[in-house]
CSV table of C-alpha atoms in Angstrom, one decimal:
chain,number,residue,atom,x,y,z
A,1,UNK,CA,24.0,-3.4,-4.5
A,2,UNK,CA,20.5,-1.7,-5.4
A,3,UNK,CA,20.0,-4.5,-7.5
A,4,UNK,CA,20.6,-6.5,-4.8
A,5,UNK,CA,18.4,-5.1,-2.8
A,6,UNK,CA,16.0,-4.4,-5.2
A,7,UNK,CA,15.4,-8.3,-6.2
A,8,UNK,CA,15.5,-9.3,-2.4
A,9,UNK,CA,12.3,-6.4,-2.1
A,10,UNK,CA,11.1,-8.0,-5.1
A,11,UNK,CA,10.8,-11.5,-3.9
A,12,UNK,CA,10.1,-10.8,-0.1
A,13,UNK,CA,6.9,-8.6,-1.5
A,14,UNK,CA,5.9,-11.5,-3.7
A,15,UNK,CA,6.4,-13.9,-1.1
A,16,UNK,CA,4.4,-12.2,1.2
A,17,UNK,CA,1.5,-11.7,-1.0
A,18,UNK,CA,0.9,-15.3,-1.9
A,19,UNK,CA,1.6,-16.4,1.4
A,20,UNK,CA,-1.2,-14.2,2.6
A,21,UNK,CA,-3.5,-15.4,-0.6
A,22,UNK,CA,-2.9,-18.8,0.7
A,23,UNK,CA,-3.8,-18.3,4.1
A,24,UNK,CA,-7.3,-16.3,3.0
A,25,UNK,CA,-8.2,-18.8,0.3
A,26,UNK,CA,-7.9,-21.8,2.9
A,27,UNK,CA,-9.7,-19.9,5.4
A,28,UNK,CA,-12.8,-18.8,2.9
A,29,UNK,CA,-12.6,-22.4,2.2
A,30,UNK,CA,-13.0,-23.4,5.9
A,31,UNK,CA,-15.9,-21.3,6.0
A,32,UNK,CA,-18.0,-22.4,3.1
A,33,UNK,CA,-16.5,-19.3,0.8
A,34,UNK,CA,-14.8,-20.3,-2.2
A,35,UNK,CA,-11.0,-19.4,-3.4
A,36,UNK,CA,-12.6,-16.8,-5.5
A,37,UNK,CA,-14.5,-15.1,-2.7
A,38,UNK,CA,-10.6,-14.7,-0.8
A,39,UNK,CA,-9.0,-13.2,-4.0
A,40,UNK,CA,-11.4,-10.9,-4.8
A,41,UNK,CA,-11.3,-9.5,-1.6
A,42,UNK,CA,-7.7,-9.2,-1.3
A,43,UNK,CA,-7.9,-7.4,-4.7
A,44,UNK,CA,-9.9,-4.4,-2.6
A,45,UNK,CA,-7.2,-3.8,0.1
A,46,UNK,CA,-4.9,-0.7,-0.7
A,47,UNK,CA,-1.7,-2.8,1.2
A,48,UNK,CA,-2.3,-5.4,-1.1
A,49,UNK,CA,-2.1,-3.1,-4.4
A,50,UNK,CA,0.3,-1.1,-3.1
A,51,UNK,CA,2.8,-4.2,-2.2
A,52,UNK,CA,1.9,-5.7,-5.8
A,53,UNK,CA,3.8,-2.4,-7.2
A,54,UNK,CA,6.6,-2.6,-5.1
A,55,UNK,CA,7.3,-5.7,-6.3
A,56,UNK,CA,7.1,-5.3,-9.8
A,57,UNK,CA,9.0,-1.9,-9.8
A,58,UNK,CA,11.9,-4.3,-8.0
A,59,UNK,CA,11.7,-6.8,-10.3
A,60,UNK,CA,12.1,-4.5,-13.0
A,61,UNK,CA,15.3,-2.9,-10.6
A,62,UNK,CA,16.6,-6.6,-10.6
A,63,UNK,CA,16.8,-7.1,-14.0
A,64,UNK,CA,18.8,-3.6,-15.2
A,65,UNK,CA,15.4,-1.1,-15.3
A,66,UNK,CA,15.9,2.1,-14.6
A,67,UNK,CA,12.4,3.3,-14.1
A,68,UNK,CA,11.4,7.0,-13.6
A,69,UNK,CA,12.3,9.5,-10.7
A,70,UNK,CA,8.3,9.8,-10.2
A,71,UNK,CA,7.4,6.4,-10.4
A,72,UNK,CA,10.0,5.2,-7.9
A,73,UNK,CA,9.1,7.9,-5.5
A,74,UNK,CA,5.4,7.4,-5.8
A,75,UNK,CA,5.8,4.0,-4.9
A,76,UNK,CA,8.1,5.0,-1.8
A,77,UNK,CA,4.6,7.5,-1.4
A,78,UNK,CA,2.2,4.4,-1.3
A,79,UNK,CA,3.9,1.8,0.7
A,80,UNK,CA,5.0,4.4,3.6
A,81,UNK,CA,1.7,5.1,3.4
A,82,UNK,CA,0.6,1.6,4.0
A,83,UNK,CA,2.7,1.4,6.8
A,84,UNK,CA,2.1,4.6,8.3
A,85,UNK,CA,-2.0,4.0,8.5
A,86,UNK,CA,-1.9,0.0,9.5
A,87,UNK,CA,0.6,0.7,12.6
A,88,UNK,CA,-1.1,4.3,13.5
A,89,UNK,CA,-4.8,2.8,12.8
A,90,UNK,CA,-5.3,-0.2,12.1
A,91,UNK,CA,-2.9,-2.9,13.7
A,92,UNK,CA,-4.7,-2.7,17.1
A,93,UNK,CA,-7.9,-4.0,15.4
A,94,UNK,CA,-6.4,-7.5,15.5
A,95,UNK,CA,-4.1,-9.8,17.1
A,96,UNK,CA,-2.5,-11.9,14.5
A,97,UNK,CA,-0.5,-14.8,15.3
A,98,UNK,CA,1.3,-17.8,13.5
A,99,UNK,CA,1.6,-17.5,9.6
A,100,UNK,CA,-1.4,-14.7,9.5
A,101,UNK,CA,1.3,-12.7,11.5
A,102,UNK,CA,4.7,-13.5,9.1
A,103,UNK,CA,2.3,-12.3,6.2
A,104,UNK,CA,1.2,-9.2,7.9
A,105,UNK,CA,4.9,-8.2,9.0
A,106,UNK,CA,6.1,-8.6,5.3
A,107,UNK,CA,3.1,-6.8,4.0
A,108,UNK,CA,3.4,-3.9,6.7
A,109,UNK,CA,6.9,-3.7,8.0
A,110,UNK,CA,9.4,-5.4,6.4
A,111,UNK,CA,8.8,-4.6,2.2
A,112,UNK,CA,7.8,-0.9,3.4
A,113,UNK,CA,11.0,-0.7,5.2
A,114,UNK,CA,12.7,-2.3,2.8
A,115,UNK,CA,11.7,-0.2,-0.2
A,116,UNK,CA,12.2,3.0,1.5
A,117,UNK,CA,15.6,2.1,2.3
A,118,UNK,CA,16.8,1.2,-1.3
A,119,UNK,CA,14.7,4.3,-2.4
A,120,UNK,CA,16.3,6.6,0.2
A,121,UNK,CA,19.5,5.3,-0.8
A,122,UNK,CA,20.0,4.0,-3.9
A,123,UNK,CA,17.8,5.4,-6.4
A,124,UNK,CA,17.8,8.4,-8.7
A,125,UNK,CA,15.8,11.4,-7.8
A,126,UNK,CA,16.3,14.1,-10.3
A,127,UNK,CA,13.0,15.8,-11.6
A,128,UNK,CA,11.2,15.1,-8.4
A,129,UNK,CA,8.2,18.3,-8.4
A,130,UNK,CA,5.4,19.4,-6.8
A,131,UNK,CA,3.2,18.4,-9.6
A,132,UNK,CA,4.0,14.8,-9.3
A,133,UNK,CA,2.3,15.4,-6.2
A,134,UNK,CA,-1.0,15.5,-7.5
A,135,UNK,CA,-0.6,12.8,-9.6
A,136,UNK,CA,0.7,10.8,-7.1
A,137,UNK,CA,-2.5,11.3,-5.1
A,138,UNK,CA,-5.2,9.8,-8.0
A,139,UNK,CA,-4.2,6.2,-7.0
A,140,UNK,CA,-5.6,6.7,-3.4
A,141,UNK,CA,-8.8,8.5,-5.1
A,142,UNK,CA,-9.6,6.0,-7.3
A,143,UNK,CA,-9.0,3.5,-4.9
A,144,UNK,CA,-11.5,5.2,-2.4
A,145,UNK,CA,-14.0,5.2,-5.9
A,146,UNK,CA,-13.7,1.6,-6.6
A,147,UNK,CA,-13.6,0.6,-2.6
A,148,UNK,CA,-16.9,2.3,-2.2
A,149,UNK,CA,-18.6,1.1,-5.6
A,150,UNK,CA,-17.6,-2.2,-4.8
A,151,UNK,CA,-18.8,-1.8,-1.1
A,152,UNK,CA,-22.1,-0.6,-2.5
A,153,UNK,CA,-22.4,-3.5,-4.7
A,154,UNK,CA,-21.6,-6.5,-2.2
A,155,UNK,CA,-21.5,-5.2,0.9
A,156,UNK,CA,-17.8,-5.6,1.7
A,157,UNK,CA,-15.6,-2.5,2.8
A,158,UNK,CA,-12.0,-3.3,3.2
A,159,UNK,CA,-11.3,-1.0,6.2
A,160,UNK,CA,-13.3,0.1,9.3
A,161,UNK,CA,-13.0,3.8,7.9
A,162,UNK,CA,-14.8,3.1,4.7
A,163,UNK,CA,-17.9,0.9,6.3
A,164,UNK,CA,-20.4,2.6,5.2
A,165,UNK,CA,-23.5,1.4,6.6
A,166,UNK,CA,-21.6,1.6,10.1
A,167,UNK,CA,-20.4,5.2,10.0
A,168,UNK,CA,-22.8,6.9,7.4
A,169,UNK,CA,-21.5,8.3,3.7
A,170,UNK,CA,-20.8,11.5,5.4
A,171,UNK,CA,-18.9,10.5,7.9
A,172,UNK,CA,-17.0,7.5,5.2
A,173,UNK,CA,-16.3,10.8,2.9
A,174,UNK,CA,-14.9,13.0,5.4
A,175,UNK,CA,-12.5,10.5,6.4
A,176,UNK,CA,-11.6,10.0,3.0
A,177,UNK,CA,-10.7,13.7,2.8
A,178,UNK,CA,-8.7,13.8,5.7
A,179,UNK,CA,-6.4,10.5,4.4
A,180,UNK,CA,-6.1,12.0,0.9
A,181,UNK,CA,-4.7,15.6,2.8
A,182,UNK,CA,-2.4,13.2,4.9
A,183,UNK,CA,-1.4,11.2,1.4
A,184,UNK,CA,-0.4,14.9,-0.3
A,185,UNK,CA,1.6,16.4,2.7
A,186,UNK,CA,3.5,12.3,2.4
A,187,UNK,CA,3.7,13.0,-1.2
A,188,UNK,CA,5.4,17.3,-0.7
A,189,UNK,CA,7.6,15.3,2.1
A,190,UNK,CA,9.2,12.8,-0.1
A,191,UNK,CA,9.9,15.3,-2.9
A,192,UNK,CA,11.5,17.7,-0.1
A,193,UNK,CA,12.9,14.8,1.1
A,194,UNK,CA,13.9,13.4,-2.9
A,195,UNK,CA,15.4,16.7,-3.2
A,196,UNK,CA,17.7,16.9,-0.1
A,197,UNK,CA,19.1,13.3,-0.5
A,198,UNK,CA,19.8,14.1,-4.5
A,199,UNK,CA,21.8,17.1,-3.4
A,200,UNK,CA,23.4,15.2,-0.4
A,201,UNK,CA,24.6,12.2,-2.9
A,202,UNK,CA,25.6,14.8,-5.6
Protein backbone atom coordinates (compact mmCIF):
# COMPACT_ATOMS: atom_id res chain seq x y z
CA UNK A 1 0.00 0.00 0.00
CA UNK A 2 2.77 2.68 0.75
CA UNK A 3 3.98 1.93 -2.39
CA UNK A 4 0.91 2.51 -3.72
CA UNK A 5 0.52 5.49 -2.44
CA UNK A 6 3.84 6.60 -2.68
CA UNK A 7 3.87 6.22 -6.80
CA UNK A 8 0.41 7.91 -7.00
CA UNK A 9 2.24 11.10 -4.78
CA UNK A 10 4.91 10.57 -7.07
CA UNK A 11 3.07 11.08 -10.30
CA UNK A 12 0.35 13.59 -9.07
CA UNK A 13 3.54 15.91 -7.87
CA UNK A 14 5.16 15.51 -11.26
CA UNK A 15 2.00 16.07 -12.99
CA UNK A 16 1.34 19.08 -11.31
CA UNK A 17 4.68 20.58 -11.81
CA UNK A 18 4.74 20.35 -15.58
CA UNK A 19 1.27 21.24 -15.81
CA UNK A 20 2.13 24.45 -14.05
CA UNK A 21 5.55 24.80 -16.31
CA UNK A 22 3.25 24.65 -19.14
CA UNK A 23 0.85 27.15 -18.26
CA UNK A 24 3.89 29.79 -17.22
CA UNK A 25 5.95 29.12 -20.36
CA UNK A 26 2.75 29.80 -22.62
CA UNK A 27 1.90 32.74 -20.66
CA UNK A 28 5.68 34.32 -20.77
CA UNK A 29 5.30 33.51 -24.35
CA UNK A 30 1.99 35.62 -24.65
CA UNK A 31 3.79 38.31 -23.15
CA UNK A 32 6.88 38.69 -25.23
CA UNK A 33 8.98 36.53 -22.38
CA UNK A 34 10.57 33.54 -23.56
CA UNK A 35 10.17 29.69 -22.24
CA UNK A 36 13.37 30.38 -20.44
CA UNK A 37 12.27 33.50 -18.60
CA UNK A 38 9.00 31.08 -17.09
CA UNK A 39 11.44 28.29 -15.98
CA UNK A 40 13.82 30.16 -14.44
CA UNK A 41 11.38 31.68 -12.40
CA UNK A 42 9.60 28.73 -11.36
CA UNK A 43 13.13 27.43 -10.32
CA UNK A 44 13.04 30.47 -7.45
CA UNK A 45 9.72 29.40 -5.76
CA UNK A 46 10.14 27.34 -2.50
CA UNK A 47 6.52 25.21 -3.49
CA UNK A 48 8.11 24.40 -6.60
CA UNK A 49 11.45 22.85 -4.97
CA UNK A 50 9.80 21.57 -2.34
CA UNK A 51 7.16 19.56 -4.65
CA UNK A 52 10.19 18.54 -6.97
CA UNK A 53 11.47 16.41 -3.66
CA UNK A 54 8.34 14.98 -2.84
CA UNK A 55 8.28 13.50 -5.94
CA UNK A 56 11.50 12.06 -6.31
CA UNK A 57 11.52 10.72 -2.61
CA UNK A 58 8.05 8.83 -4.03
CA UNK A 59 9.47 7.66 -6.85
CA UNK A 60 12.23 6.19 -5.10
CA UNK A 61 9.17 4.71 -2.51
CA UNK A 62 7.63 3.25 -5.73
CA UNK A 63 10.35 1.44 -6.83
CA UNK A 64 11.40 -0.55 -3.30
CA UNK A 65 13.61 2.55 -1.63
CA UNK A 66 13.63 2.71 1.66
CA UNK A 67 15.13 6.07 2.22
CA UNK A 68 16.12 7.51 5.67
CA UNK A 69 13.89 8.40 8.78
CA UNK A 70 15.27 12.14 8.39
CA UNK A 71 14.93 12.55 4.87
CA UNK A 72 11.32 11.35 4.75
CA UNK A 73 10.42 13.55 7.60
CA UNK A 74 12.14 16.58 6.37
CA UNK A 75 10.33 16.29 3.32
CA UNK A 76 6.90 15.92 5.33
CA UNK A 77 8.76 19.33 7.12
CA UNK A 78 8.92 21.23 3.71
CA UNK A 79 5.75 20.47 1.97
CA UNK A 80 3.49 21.07 5.23
CA UNK A 81 5.27 24.01 5.21
CA UNK A 82 4.33 24.88 1.75
CA UNK A 83 0.95 24.45 2.50
CA UNK A 84 0.80 25.96 5.75
CA UNK A 85 2.31 29.57 4.37
CA UNK A 86 0.34 29.56 0.81
CA UNK A 87 -3.31 28.94 2.52
CA UNK A 88 -2.33 31.22 5.86
CA UNK A 89 -0.56 33.94 3.55
CA UNK A 90 -0.44 33.79 0.41
CA UNK A 91 -3.60 32.19 -1.36
CA UNK A 92 -5.75 35.44 -0.86
CA UNK A 93 -3.23 37.27 -3.12
CA UNK A 94 -4.89 35.70 -6.13
CA UNK A 95 -7.82 34.28 -7.60
CA UNK A 96 -6.89 31.42 -9.74
CA UNK A 97 -9.25 29.84 -12.06
CA UNK A 98 -9.34 27.15 -14.91
CA UNK A 99 -5.99 25.00 -15.32
CA UNK A 100 -3.90 27.86 -13.22
CA UNK A 101 -6.25 26.64 -10.35
CA UNK A 102 -5.90 22.41 -10.94
CA UNK A 103 -2.04 23.32 -10.86
CA UNK A 104 -2.21 25.28 -7.77
CA UNK A 105 -4.45 22.66 -5.87
CA UNK A 106 -1.91 19.84 -6.70
CA UNK A 107 0.94 22.00 -5.84
CA UNK A 108 -0.67 23.32 -2.42
CA UNK A 109 -3.28 20.90 -1.28
CA UNK A 110 -3.43 17.72 -2.73
CA UNK A 111 0.57 16.38 -2.92
CA UNK A 112 0.97 18.11 0.68
CA UNK A 113 -1.93 16.17 1.84
CA UNK A 114 -1.03 13.39 0.22
CA UNK A 115 2.60 13.08 1.41
CA UNK A 116 1.74 13.68 4.96
CA UNK A 117 -0.68 11.04 4.88
CA UNK A 118 1.62 8.20 3.57
CA UNK A 119 4.31 9.83 5.91
CA UNK A 120 2.05 9.79 8.92
CA UNK A 121 1.14 6.39 8.20
CA UNK A 122 3.21 4.36 6.43
CA UNK A 123 6.75 5.26 6.83
CA UNK A 124 9.51 4.42 9.21
CA UNK A 125 10.36 6.87 11.93
CA UNK A 126 13.07 5.45 14.13
CA UNK A 127 16.02 7.91 14.78
CA UNK A 128 13.91 10.96 14.40
CA UNK A 129 16.13 13.82 16.88
CA UNK A 130 16.27 17.09 17.72
CA UNK A 131 19.34 17.63 15.71
CA UNK A 132 17.77 16.75 12.48
CA UNK A 133 16.07 19.80 13.34
CA UNK A 134 18.59 22.03 12.52
CA UNK A 135 19.51 20.46 9.58
CA UNK A 136 16.29 20.30 8.43
CA UNK A 137 16.12 24.17 8.61
CA UNK A 138 19.36 24.96 6.13
CA UNK A 139 17.12 24.23 3.06
CA UNK A 140 14.76 27.26 3.94
CA UNK A 141 18.11 29.42 4.70
CA UNK A 142 19.66 28.85 1.69
CA UNK A 143 16.76 29.26 -0.11
CA UNK A 144 16.10 32.76 1.46
CA UNK A 145 20.25 33.31 0.27
CA UNK A 146 19.69 32.41 -3.23
CA UNK A 147 15.93 34.14 -3.42
CA UNK A 148 17.55 37.30 -2.37
CA UNK A 149 20.88 37.11 -4.54
CA UNK A 150 18.91 36.33 -7.32
CA UNK A 151 16.37 39.20 -6.45
CA UNK A 152 19.34 41.49 -6.24
CA UNK A 153 20.58 40.43 -9.46
CA UNK A 154 17.29 40.65 -11.75
CA UNK A 155 14.95 42.21 -9.86
CA UNK A 156 12.53 39.31 -9.30
CA UNK A 157 11.39 38.17 -5.73
CA UNK A 158 9.29 35.16 -5.68
CA UNK A 159 7.04 36.15 -2.73
CA UNK A 160 5.53 39.51 -1.51
CA UNK A 161 7.59 38.82 1.90
CA UNK A 162 10.90 38.92 0.22
CA UNK A 163 10.36 42.15 -2.22
CA UNK A 164 12.84 43.92 -1.30
CA UNK A 165 12.67 47.27 -2.86
CA UNK A 166 8.83 47.24 -1.55
CA UNK A 167 9.42 46.46 2.11
CA UNK A 168 13.08 47.46 2.79
CA UNK A 169 16.17 44.71 3.65
CA UNK A 170 15.22 45.15 7.23
CA UNK A 171 11.95 44.56 7.08
CA UNK A 172 12.63 41.40 4.12
CA UNK A 173 15.23 39.98 6.96
CA UNK A 174 13.03 40.15 9.82
CA UNK A 175 10.41 38.28 8.13
CA UNK A 176 12.74 35.83 7.11
CA UNK A 177 13.63 35.30 10.85
CA UNK A 178 10.21 34.91 11.94
CA UNK A 179 9.47 32.05 8.95
CA UNK A 180 12.72 30.20 9.72
CA UNK A 181 11.41 30.23 13.84
CA UNK A 182 8.03 28.96 12.45
CA UNK A 183 9.98 26.26 10.09
CA UNK A 184 12.04 24.95 13.46
CA UNK A 185 9.01 24.71 15.88
CA UNK A 186 7.32 22.55 12.26
CA UNK A 187 10.43 20.73 12.26
CA UNK A 188 10.46 19.84 16.81
CA UNK A 189 6.53 19.14 15.95
CA UNK A 190 7.07 16.46 13.39
CA UNK A 191 9.85 14.66 15.39
CA UNK A 192 7.34 14.79 18.56
CA UNK A 193 4.95 13.94 16.30
CA UNK A 194 7.51 11.01 14.46
CA UNK A 195 8.03 9.89 17.82
CA UNK A 196 4.41 9.39 19.05
CA UNK A 197 3.18 7.67 15.84
CA UNK A 198 6.53 5.17 15.96
CA UNK A 199 5.51 4.24 19.44
CA UNK A 200 1.70 4.03 18.56
CA UNK A 201 2.55 1.57 15.38
CA UNK A 202 5.07 -0.42 17.56
Amino acid sequence: MGRAIAAATAILALASLLLQAWLSASDSVARGGSVGDALFRLSGYFTILANLVVAAVCAAIARGARPPAWLTAGTALRIGFVAAVYHLMLAHLSELRGLWAVADLGLHTAVPLLYLALWALLLPKGGLASRHVLAWAAFPLAYAAQALLRGELTGWYPYPFLDVPRLGLARVLWNTLELTLLFLAGGALVVAAGKALGRARA
